[in-house]
Coordinates of C-alpha atoms in Angstrom, one line a residue:
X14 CA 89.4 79.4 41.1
X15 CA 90.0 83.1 42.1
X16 CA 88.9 82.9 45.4
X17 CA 91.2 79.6 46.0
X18 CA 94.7 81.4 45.2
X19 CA 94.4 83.5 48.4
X20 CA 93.7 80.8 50.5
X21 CA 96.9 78.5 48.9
X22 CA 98.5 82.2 49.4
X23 CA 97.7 81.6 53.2
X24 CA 98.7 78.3 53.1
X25 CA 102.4 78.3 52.2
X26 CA 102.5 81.6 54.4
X27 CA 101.9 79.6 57.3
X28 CA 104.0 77.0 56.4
X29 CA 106.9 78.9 56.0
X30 CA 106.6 80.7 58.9
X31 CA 106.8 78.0 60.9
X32 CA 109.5 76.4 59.4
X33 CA 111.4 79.7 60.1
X34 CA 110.1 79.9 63.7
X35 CA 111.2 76.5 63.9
X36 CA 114.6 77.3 62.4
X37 CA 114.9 80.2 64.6
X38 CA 114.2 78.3 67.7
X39 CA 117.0 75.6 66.6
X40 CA 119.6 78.2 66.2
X41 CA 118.8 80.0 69.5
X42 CA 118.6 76.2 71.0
X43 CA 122.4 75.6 69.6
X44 CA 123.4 78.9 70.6
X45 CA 122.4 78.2 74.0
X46 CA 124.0 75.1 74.0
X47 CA 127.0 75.8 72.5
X48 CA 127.1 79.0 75.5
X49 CA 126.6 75.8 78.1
X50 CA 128.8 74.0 76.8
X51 CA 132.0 77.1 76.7
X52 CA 130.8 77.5 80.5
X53 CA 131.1 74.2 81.8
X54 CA 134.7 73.9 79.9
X55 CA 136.0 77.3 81.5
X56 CA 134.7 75.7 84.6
X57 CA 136.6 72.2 84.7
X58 CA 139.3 72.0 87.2
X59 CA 141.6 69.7 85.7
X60 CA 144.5 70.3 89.2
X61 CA 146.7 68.0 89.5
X62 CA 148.4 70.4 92.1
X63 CA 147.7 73.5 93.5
X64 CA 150.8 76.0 94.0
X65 CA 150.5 79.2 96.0
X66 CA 152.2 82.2 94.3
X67 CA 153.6 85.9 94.3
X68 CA 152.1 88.4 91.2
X69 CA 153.5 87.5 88.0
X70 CA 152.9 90.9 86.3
X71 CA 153.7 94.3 87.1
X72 CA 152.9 97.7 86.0
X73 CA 154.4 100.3 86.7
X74 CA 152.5 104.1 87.1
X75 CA 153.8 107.1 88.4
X76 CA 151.9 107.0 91.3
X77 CA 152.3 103.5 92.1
X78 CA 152.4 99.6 90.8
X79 CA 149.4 97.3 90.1
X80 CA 150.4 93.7 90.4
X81 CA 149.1 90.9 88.8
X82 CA 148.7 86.9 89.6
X83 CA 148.8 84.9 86.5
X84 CA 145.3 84.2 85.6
X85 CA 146.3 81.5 82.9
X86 CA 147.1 79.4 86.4
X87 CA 145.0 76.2 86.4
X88 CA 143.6 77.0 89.8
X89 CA 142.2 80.6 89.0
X90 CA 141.1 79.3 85.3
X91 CA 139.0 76.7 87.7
X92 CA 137.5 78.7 90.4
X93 CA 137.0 81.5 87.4
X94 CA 139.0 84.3 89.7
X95 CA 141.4 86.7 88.9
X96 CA 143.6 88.7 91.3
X97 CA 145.3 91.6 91.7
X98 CA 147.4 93.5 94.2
X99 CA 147.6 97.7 93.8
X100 CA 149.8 100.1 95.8
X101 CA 149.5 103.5 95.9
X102 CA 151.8 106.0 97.2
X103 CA 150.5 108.8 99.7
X104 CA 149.2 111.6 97.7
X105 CA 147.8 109.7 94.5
X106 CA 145.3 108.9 92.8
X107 CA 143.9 105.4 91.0
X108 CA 142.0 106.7 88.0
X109 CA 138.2 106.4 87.3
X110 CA 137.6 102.4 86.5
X111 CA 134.7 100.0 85.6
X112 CA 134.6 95.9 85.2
X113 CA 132.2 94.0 83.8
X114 CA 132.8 91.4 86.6
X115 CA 132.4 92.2 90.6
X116 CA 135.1 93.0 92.7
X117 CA 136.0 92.4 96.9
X118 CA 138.8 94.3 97.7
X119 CA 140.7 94.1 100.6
X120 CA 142.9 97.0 102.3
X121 CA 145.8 95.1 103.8
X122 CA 147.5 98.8 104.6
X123 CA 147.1 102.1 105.2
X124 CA 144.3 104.2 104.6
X125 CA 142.0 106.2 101.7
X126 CA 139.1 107.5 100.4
X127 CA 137.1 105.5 97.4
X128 CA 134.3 107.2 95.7
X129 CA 131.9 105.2 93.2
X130 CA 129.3 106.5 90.3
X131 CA 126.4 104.7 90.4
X132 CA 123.6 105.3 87.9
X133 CA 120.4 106.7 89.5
X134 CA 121.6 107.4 92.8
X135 CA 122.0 111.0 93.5
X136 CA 124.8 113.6 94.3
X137 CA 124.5 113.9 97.7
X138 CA 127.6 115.5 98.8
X139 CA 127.6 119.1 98.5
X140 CA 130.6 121.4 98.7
X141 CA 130.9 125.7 98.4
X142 CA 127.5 126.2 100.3
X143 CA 126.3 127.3 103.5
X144 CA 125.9 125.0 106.1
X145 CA 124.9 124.8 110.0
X146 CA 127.2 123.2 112.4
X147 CA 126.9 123.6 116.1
X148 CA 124.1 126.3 115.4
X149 CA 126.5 129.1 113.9
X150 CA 126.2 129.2 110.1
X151 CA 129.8 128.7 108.6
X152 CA 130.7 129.0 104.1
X153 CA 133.7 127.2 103.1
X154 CA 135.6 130.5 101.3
X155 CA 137.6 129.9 98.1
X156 CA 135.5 126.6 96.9
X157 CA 133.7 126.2 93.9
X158 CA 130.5 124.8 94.4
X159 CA 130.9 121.1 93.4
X160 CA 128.3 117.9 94.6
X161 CA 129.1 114.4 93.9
X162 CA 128.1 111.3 95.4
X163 CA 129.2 109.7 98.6
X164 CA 132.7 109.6 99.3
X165 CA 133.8 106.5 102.0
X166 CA 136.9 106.3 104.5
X167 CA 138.7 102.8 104.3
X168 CA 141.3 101.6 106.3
X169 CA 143.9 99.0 107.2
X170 CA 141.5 96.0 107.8
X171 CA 137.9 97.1 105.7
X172 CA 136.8 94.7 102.6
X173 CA 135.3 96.8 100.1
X174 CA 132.6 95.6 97.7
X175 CA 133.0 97.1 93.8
X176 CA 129.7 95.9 91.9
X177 CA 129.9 94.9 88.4
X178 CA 130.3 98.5 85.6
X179 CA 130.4 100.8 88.2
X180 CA 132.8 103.5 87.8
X181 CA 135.2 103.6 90.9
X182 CA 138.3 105.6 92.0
X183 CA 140.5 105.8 95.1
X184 CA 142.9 108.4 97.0
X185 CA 145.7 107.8 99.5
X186 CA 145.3 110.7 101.6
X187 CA 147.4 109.1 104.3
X188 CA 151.2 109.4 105.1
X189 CA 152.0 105.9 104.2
X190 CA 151.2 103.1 101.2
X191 CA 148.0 101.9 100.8
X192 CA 148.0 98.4 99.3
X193 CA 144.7 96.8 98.1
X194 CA 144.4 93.4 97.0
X195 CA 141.4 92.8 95.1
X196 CA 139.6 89.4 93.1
X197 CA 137.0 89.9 90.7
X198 CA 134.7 86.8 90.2
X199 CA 134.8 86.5 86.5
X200 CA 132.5 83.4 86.7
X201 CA 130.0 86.1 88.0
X202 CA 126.5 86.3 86.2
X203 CA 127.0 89.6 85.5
X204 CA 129.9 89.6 83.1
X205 CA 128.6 88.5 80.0
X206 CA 132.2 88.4 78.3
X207 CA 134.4 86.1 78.0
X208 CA 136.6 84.5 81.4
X209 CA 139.2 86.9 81.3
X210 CA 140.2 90.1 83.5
X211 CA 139.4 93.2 82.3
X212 CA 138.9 96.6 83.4
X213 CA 138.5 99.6 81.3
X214 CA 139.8 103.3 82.3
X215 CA 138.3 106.5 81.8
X216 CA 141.5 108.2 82.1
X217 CA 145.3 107.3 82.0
X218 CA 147.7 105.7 79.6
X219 CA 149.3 102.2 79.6
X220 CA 152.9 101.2 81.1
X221 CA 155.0 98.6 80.4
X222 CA 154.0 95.4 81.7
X223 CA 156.8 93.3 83.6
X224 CA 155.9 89.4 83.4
X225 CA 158.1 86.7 85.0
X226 CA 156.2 83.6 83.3
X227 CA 154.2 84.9 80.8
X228 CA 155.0 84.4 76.9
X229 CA 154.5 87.4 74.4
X230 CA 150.8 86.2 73.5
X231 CA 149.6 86.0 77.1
X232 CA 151.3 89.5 77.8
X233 CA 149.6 91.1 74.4
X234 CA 146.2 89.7 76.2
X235 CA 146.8 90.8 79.6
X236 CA 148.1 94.7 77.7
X237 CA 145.0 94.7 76.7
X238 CA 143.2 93.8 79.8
X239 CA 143.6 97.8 80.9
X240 CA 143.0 100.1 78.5
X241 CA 141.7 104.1 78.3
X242 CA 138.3 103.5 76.5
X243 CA 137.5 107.7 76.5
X244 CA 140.4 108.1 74.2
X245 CA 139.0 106.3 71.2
X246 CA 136.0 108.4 70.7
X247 CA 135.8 110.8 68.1
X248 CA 136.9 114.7 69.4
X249 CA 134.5 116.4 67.4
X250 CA 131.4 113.9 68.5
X251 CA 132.7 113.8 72.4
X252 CA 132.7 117.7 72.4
X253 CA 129.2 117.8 71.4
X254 CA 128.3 115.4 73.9
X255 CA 129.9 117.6 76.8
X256 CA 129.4 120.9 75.1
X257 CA 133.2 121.6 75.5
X258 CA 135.6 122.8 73.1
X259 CA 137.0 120.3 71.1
X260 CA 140.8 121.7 72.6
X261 CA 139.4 120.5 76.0
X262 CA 138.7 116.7 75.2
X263 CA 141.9 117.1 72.5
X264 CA 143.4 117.5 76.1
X265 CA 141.5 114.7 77.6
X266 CA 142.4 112.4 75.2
X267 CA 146.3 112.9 74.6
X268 CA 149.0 110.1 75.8
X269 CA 149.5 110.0 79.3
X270 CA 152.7 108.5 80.3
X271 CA 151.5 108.5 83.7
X272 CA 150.0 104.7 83.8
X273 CA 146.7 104.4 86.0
X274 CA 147.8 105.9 89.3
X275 CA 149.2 109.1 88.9
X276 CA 150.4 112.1 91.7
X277 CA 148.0 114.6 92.3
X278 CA 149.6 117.8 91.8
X279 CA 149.2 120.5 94.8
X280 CA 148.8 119.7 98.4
X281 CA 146.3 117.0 97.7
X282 CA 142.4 116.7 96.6
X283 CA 139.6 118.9 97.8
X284 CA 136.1 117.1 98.4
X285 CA 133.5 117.1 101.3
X286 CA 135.0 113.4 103.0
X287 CA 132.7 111.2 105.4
X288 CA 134.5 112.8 108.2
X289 CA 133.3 116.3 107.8
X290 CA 130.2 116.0 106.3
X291 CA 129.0 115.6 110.0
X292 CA 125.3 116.8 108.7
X293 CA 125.0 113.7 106.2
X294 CA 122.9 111.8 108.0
X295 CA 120.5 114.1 109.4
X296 CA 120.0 115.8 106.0
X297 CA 119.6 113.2 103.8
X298 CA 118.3 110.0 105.7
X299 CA 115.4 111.6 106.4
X300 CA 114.2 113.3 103.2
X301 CA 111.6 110.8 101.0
X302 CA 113.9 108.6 98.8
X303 CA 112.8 106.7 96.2
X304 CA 113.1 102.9 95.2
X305 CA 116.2 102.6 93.7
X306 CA 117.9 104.6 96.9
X307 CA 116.1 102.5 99.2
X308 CA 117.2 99.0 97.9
X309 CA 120.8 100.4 95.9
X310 CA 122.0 103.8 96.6
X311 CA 121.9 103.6 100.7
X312 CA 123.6 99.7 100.6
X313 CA 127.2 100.0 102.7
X314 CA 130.1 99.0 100.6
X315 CA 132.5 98.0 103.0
X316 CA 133.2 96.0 106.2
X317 CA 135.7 95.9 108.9
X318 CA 137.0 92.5 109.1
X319 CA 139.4 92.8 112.2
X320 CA 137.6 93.4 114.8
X321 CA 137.6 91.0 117.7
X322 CA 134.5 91.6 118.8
X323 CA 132.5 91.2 116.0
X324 CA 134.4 87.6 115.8
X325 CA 131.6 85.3 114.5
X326 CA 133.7 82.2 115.4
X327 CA 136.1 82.5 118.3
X328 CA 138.2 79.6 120.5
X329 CA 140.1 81.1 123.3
X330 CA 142.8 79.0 122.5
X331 CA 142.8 79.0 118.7
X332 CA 141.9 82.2 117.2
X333 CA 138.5 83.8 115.7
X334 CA 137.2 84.1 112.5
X335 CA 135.5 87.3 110.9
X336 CA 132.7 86.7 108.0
X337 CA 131.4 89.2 105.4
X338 CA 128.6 87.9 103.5
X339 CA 125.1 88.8 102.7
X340 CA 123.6 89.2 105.9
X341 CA 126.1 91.5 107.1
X342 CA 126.8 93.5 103.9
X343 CA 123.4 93.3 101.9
X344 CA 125.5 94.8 98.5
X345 CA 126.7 91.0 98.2
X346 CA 123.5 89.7 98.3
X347 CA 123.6 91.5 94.5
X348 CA 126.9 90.8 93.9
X349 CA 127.1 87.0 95.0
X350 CA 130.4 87.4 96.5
X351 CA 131.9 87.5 100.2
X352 CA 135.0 87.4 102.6
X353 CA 136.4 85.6 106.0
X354 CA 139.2 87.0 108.1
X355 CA 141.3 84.4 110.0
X356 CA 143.1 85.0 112.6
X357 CA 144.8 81.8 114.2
X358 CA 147.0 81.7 117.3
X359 CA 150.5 79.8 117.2
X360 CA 149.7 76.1 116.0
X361 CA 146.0 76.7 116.2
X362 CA 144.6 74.0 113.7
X363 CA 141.5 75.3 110.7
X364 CA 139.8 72.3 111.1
X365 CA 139.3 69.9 108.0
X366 CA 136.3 71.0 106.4
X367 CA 134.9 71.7 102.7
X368 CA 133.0 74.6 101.3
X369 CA 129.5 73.6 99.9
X370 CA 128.6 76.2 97.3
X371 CA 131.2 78.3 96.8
X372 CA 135.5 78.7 95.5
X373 CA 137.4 80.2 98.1
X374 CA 140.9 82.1 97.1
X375 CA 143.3 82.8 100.4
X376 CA 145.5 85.5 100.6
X377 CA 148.2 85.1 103.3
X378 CA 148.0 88.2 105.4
X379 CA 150.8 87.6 107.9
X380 CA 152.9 84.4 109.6
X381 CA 152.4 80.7 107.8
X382 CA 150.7 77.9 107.8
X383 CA 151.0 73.9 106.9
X384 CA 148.1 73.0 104.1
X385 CA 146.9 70.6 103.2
X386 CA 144.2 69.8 99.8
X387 CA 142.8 67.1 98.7
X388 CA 141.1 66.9 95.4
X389 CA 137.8 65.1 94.3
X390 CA 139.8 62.6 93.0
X391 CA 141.2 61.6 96.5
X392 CA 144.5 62.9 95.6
X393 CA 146.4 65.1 97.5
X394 CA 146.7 68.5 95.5
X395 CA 148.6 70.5 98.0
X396 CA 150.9 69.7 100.9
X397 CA 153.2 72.3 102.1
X398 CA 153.7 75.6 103.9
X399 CA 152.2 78.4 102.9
X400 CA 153.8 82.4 103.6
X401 CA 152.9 86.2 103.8
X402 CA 152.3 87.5 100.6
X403 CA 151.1 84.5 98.4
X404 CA 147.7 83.2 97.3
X405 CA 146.2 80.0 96.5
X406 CA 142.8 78.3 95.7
X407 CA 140.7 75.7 97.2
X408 CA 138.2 75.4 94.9
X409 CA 134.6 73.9 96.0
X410 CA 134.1 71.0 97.2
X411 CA 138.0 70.5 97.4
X412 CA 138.5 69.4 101.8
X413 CA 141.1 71.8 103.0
X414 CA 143.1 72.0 106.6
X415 CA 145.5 74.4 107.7
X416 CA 147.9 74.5 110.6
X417 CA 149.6 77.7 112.0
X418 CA 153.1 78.2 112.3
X419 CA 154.8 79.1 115.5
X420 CA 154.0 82.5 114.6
X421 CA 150.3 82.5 113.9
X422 CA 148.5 83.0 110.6
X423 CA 146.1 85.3 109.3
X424 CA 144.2 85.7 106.1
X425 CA 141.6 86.5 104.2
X426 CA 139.7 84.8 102.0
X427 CA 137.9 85.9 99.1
X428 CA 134.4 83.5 98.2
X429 CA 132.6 83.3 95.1
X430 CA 128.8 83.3 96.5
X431 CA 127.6 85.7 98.9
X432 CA 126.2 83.2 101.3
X433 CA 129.2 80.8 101.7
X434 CA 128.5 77.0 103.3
X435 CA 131.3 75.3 104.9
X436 CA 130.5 71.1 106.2
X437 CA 133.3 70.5 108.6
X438 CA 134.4 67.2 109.4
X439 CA 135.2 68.0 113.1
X440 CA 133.5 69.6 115.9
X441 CA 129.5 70.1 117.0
X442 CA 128.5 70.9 113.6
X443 CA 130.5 68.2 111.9
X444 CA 129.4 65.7 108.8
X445 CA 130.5 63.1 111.0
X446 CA 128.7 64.0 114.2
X447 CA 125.6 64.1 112.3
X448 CA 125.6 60.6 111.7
X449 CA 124.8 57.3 113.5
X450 CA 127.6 55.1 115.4
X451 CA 126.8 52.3 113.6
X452 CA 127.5 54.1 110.5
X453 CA 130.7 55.3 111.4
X454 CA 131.9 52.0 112.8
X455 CA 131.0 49.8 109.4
X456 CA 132.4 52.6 107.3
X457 CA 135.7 52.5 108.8
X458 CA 135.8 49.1 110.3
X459 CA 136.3 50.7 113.9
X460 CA 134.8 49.8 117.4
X461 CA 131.2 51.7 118.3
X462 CA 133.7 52.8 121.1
X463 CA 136.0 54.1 118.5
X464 CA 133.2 55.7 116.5
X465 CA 132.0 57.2 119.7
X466 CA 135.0 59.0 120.1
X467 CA 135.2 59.7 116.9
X468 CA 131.7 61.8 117.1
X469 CA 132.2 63.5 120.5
X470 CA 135.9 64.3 120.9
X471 CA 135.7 67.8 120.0
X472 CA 131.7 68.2 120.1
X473 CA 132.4 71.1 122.0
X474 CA 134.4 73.1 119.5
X475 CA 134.1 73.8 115.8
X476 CA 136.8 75.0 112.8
X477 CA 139.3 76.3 114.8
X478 CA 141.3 73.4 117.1
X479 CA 143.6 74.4 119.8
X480 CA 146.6 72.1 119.7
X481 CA 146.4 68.9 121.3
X482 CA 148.4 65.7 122.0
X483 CA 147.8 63.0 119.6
X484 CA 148.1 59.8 121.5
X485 CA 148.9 56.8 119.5
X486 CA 147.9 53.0 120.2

């Protein structure tokens, strides 16, 4: 009878383990479900109509204005986007920044330096040492030695990929604004938090935020969308951390009235830029790296969109189109995001088309444009003219055409995968051409002459249409 009790013992061990393995699997299985679930409702696009816009929010900083596009808006709540526009006056600075979502940002003027932090790669920018140039030996007097990683040039024209938590900061060095208008992918894999705009500061102070549409509840959510995160911490714990006097992060930590962009004081910022480092490459390309600066730490972070002949689409008569994706700038590949320039010349036509695999948010560069969107509900959502300055959404899947004003249009447009897909319905790489006559003819209840036509008009060309003469019967 002794010997029986353990083996009971062992019995109802068992048994209640698995009934808490089992429990534990049903929760995680409801968890998961319930995570499904919140995704696929921040992901319905319930548009009835799709309205281009200006920022709705404004902050204002000493050293410049971040503005804001209402990210309540149907269209950005379905495509899971948020955008923002900053300007920075010549001599200032955007303070240190990290989001948990990734970020294209596109410099529509003037010109800067941006510097990222990213963990593991090393500092390899050195400053207040001896260095060869030209075979003479040359010491930059009156520097402290300082190294820190790579610092990059971008100008009127670059797209600029900021990866998910990396810390990030930028410089107008130049004699005029530098305006950046950036859209983070909040949709993205990599933020684990909820669909909502964020970005948290390592330095500054908060401003007053100037909404035009918002009520008080959405702008206490968006106040809280940029916040210093260094000032919380404890003094006492922070100065053992950076074995500093307390005074110093007591300093560190006070209220700065300044906002997030704030005037650098002096004639501007000393650092080693990409301009006069002209030893970089030779120095540190060909010293043994290691696996995480081969595949990370060596990646480019920026393209430059305008150039003509690097034009992956171009008509003679209707414009070009620039692509950055992840064949051209491998960092998307990890960030699942990309960019198209478009240029179109005077009444040049963006032929009807819809992207496969991916929500594509336009930014009107310069002139306008006639657009039209149709939904998946074969309404129309959109059908009007669209100007410099404002931004709208065509999410996926959603057939879009555009027509250029008298004037031209450009823009860019900001995608949410990093290798985009577009099915046009006109040209040699069209739906339509793809398919049999007699197809075409019984789906439409046209001629096989008609469905010829139909096929081959413009088999020569594809996505951008010169303007022609519509003849009607």
């Amino acid at each position: 009878m002794a010997k029986a009790i353990p083996f009971v013992t062992l019995i109802i061990f068992f048994l209640v383990s698995t009934a808490f393995a089992q429990y534990q699997t049903g929760q995680q299985g409801q968890q998961y479900q319930q995570q499904q679930i919140q995704q696929q409702e921040a992901r319905q696009c319930r548009i009835q109509r799709i309205t281009p816009s200006q920022p709705t929010q404004r902050i204002q900083s000493e050293g410049g204005v971040t503005e804001m596009w209402n990210e309540f808006d149907d269209q950005f709540q379905c495509a899971g986007v948020a955008a923002l526009r900053n300007i920075i006056q010549p001599n200032c600075l955007s303070l240190p920044n990290f989001s948990p979502s990734p970020r294209l940002v596109y410099i529509q003027q003037g010109q800067g330096l941006i510097g990222m932090s990213i963990p593991g790669c090393a500092e390899t920018y050195h400053s207040g040492q001896q260095s060869v140039r030209g075979g003479s030996i040359r010491t930059r007097q009156g520097e402290q030695s300082d190294q820190h990683q790579k610092v990059h040039r971008v100008r009127q024209g670059d797209i600029v990929a900021v990866p998910a938590g990396v810390a990030h900061w930028c410089y107008n060095d130049g004699n005029e604004e530098l305006v950046a208008v950036s859209v983070n992918d909040l949709n993205n894999n990599a933020n684990q938090l909820e669909q909502k705009l964020r970005s948290f500061y390592l330095a500054g102070g908060h401003q007053q935020i100037y909404s035009s549409v918002q009520s008080p509840q959405q702008q206490q959510q968006q106040k809280e969308t940029f916040q210093n995160v260094f000032r919380a911490f404890d003094e006492n714990l922070m100065a053992e951390a950076f074995n500093l006097p307390v005074e110093v992060i007591r300093r560190m930590q006070q209220e700065d009235q300044r906002g997030f962009i704030v005037r650098v004081t002096g004639e501007g910022m000393r650092m080693i830029r990409p301009e006069e480092d002209e030893e970089y490459e030779q120095r540190y390309q060909s010293r043994r790296e290691n696996g995480m600066e081969e595949l990370y730490c060596n990646l480019k972070i920026r393209q430059y969109l305008d150039n003509p002949k690097e034009a992956d689409i171009y008509t003679e008569q209707a414009g070009r189109i620039n692509h950055a994706n992840g064949q051209k700038l491998q960092i998307l590949n990890y960030m699942d995001m990309s960019a198209e320039k478009g240029n179109l010349y005077p009444n040049a036509m963006h032929a009807p088309h819809w992207t496969m695999n991916a929500h594509s948010v336009f930014y009107v560069t310069r002139g306008d444009a006639h657009v039209e969107i149709v939904g998946s509900n074969g309404q129309t959502v959109y059908y009007d003219h669209v100007k410099q300055g404002e931004l709208f959404v065509v999410p996926q899947q959603f057939v879009s055409s555009m027509r250029a004003g008298n004037n031209g249009f450009e823009y860019v447009a900001f995608k949410t995968s990093s290798q985009p897909m577009k099915s046009p319905l006109v040209g040699y790489t069209s739906a339509f051409k793809a398919m049999p006559i007699q197809v075409l003819a019984n789906s439409f209840q046209i001629s096989t002459q008609e469905a010829q036509s139909l096929k081959y008009n413009r088999e020569h060309q594809t996505m951008l249409l010169p303007l022609r003469n519509v003849r009607s019967s």
